[in-house]
Coordinates of C-alpha atoms in Angstrom, one line a residue:
Chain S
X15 CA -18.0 -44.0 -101.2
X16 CA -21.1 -44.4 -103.5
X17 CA -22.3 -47.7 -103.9
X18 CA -25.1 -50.3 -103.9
X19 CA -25.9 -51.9 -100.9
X20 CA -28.0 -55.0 -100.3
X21 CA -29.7 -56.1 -97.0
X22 CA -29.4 -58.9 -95.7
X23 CA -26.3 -60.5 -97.4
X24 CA -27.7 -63.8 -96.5
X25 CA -31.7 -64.5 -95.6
X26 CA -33.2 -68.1 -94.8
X27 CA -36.6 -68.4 -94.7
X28 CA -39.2 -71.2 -94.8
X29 CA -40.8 -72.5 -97.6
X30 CA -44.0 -70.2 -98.2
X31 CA -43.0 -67.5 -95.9
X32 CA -43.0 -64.1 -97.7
X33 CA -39.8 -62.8 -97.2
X34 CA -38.4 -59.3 -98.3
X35 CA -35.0 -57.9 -99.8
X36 CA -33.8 -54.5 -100.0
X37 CA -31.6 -52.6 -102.0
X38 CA -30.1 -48.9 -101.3
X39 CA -28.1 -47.0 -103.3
X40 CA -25.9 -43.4 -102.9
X41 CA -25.0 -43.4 -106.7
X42 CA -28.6 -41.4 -107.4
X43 CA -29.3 -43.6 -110.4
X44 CA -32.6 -43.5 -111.8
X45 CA -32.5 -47.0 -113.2
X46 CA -32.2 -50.0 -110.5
X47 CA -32.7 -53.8 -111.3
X48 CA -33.3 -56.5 -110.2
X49 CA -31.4 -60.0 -110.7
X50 CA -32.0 -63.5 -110.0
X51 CA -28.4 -65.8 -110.1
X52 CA -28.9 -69.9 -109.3
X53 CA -26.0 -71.4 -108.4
X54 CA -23.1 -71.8 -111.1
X55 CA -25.7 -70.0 -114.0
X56 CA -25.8 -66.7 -115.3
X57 CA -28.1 -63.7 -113.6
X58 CA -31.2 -63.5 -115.0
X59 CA -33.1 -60.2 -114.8
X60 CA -36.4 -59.9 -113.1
X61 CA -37.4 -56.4 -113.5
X62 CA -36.1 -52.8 -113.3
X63 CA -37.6 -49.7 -112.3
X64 CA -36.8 -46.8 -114.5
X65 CA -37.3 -44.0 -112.4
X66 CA -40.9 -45.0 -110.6
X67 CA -41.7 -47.1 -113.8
X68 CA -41.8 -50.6 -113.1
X69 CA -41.0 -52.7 -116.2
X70 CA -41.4 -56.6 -114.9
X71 CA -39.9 -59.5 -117.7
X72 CA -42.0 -61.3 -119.3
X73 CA -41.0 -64.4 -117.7
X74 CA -40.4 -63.6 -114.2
X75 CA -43.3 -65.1 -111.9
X76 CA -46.3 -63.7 -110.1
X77 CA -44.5 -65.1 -106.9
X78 CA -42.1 -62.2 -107.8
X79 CA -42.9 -58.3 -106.7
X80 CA -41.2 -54.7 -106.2
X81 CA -41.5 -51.8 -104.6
X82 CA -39.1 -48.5 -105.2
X83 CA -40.6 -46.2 -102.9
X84 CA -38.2 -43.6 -103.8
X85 CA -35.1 -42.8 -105.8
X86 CA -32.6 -44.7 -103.0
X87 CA -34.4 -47.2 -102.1
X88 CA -35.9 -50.5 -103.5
X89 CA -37.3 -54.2 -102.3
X90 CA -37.7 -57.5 -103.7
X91 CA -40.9 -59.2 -102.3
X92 CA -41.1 -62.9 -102.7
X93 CA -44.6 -63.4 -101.4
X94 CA -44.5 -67.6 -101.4
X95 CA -41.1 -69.0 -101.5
X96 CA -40.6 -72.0 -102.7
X97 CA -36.9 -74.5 -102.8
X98 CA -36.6 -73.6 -106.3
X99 CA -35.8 -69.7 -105.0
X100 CA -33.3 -70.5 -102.9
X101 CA -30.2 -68.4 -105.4
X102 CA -28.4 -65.1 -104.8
X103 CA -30.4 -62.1 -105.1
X104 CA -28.5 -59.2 -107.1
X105 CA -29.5 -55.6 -106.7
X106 CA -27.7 -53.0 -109.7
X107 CA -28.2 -49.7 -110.7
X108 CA -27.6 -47.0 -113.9
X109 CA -27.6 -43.9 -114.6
X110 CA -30.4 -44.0 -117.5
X111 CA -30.1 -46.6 -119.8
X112 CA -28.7 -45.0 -122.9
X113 CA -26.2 -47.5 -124.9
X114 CA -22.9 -48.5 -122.9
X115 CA -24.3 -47.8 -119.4
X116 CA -22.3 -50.0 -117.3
X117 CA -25.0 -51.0 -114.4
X118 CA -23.4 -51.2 -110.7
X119 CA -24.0 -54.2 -108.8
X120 CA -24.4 -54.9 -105.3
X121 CA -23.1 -57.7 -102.8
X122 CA -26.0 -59.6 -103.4
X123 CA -28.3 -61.3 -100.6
X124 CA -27.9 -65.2 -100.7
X125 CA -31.4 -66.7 -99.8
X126 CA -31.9 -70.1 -98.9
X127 CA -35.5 -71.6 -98.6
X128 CA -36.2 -74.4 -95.9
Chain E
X3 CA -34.9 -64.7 -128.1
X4 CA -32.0 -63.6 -127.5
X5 CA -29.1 -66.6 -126.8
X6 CA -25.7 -65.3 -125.8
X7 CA -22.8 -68.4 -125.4
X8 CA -19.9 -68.6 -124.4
X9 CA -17.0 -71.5 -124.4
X10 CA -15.2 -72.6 -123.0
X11 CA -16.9 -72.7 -119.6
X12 CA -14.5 -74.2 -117.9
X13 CA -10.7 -73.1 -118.1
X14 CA -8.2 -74.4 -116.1
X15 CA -4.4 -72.6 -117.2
X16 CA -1.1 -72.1 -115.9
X17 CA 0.5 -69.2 -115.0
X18 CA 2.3 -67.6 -117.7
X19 CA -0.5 -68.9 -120.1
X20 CA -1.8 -66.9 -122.8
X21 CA -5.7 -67.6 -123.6
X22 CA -8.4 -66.6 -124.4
X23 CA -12.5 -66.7 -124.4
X24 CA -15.4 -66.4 -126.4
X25 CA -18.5 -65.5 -125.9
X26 CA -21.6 -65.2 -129.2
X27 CA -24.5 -64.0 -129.6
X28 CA -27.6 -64.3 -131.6
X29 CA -28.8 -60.7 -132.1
X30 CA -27.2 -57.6 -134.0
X31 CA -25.7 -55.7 -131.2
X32 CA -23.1 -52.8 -130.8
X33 CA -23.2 -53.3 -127.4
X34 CA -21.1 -56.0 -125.5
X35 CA -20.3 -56.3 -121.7
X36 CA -17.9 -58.5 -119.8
X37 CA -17.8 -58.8 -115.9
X38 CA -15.7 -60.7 -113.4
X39 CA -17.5 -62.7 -110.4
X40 CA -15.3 -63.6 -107.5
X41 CA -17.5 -66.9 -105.6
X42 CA -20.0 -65.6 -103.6
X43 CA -19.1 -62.2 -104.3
X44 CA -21.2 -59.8 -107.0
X45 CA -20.2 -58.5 -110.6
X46 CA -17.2 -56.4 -111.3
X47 CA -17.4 -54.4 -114.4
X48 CA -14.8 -55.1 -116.7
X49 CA -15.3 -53.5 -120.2
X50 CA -18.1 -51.5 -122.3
X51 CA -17.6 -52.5 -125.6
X52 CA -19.6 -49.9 -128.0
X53 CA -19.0 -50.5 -131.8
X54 CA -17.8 -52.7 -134.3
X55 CA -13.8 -53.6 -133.8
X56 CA -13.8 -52.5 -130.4
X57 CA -11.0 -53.0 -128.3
X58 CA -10.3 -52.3 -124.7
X59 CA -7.4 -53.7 -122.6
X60 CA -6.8 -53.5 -118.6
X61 CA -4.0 -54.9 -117.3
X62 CA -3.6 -58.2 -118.9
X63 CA -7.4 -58.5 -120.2
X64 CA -7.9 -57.1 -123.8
X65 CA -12.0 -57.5 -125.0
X66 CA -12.8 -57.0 -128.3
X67 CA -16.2 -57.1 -130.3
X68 CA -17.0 -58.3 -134.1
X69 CA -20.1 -57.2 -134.6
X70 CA -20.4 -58.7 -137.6
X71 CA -19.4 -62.0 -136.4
X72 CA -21.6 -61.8 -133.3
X73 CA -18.9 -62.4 -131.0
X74 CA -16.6 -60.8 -128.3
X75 CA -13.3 -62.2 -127.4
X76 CA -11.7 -61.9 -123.9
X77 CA -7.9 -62.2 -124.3
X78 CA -5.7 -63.4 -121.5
X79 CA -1.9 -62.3 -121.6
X80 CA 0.2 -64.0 -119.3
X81 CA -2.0 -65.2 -116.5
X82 CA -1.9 -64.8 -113.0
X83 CA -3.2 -66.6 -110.0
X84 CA -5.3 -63.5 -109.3
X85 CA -7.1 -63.8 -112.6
X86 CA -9.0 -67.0 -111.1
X87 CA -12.8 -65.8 -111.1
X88 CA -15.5 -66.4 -113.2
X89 CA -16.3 -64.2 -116.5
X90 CA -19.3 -63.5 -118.0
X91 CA -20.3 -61.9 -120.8
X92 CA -23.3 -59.6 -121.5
X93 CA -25.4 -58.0 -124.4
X94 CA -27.5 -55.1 -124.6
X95 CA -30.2 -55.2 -127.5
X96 CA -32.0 -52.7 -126.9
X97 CA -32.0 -49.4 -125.8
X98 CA -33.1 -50.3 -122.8
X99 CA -29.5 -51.5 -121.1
X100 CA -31.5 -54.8 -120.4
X101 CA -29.0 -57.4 -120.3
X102 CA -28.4 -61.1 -121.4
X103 CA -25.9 -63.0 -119.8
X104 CA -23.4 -65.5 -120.9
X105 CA -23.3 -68.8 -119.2
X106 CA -19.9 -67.7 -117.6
X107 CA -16.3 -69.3 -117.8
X108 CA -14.7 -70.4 -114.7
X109 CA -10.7 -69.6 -115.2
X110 CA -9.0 -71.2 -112.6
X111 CA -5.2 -70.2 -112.9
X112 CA -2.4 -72.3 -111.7
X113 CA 0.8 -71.4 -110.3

């Protein structure tokens, strides 16, 4: 079956530790995001690559990177952890972006910071 | 900046029950999401609603959308323990499917 998957479905880390999460898909969407849910609030988005364009939000932090290296395939890099990270990590994806595309999420990766 | 709200946010209803939530907006949009979240699970896709008086139904969830209005209605028809999840609502103002969430309502339905 096509779907997104997300790796690790839960990741603990230590505060300041880089720590990376990956996202595949089989769908062959071109668009793939990036979301940020705290516990009991909405998801945030973070970024989104469309295709190999990387289109960051205007208020996601520095402490906050990606990486798509190719169509299937893409990471979240938190390069300093800190407690207030700690949330579940969503991965979803599109096909384009036109009006009404329905974006398909993954499991998620819950990440708690130590 | 875009605000998107929804009440209530917590909705505790009995099997049987007819109800329904709301979710506004503060942005002209024709383009109105809802999704289902199951705790600790991701987001189910629910309905695409598209233009002004849209209505979709699934079962016994009817969304609608009045543009005009700013707001999207989620209609429950004679709930079921199965319905218990949390709902969000999303909108789209751009053409860049870049999407503002809801705060979410937590139905909890009781037999």
């Amino acid at each position: 079956d096509a779907m997104v998957i997300q790796n690790p479905r839960y990741q603990v880390t230590q505060f300041g530790k880089p720590v990376t999460l990956s996202c595949s898909q089989t769908l062959n969407h071109n668009v793939m995001y990036w979301y940020q849910q705290k516990s009991s609030q909405a998801p945030k988005l973070l970024f989104h690559y469309y295709d190999k364009d990387f289109n960051n939000e205007a208020d996601t932090p520095d402490n906050f990177q990606s990486r798509r290296p190719n169509t299937s395939f893409c990471f979240l890099d938190i390069r300093s952890p800190g407690l207030g990270d700690a949330a579940m990590y969503l991965c979803a994806t599109s096909k384009g972006q036109a009006a009404g595309t329905r974006q398909f999420f993954g499991p998620g990766t819950r990440l708690t910071v130590l | 900046e875009l605000k998107v709200e929804q009440n209530p946010l917590f909705l505790s209803m009995q099997e049987g029950k007819n109800y329904t939530i709301y979710c506004n907006y503060s942005t002209t949009s024709d383009r109105l999401y809802w999704y289902r979240q199951d705790p600790g699970k991701s987001l189910e896709s629910l309905f695409v609603l598209l233009s002004n008086g849209a209505v979709k139904q699934e079962g016994r969830l009817m969304a609608s959308l009045d543009t005009k209005a700013r707001l999207s209605t989620l209609h429950i028809t004679a709930a079921v323990h199965d319905l218990s999840a949390t709902y969000f609502c999303a909108v789209d103002e751009t053409s860049g499917s870049r999407l503002t969430f809801g705060e979410g309502t937590q139905l909890t339905v009781n037999p």
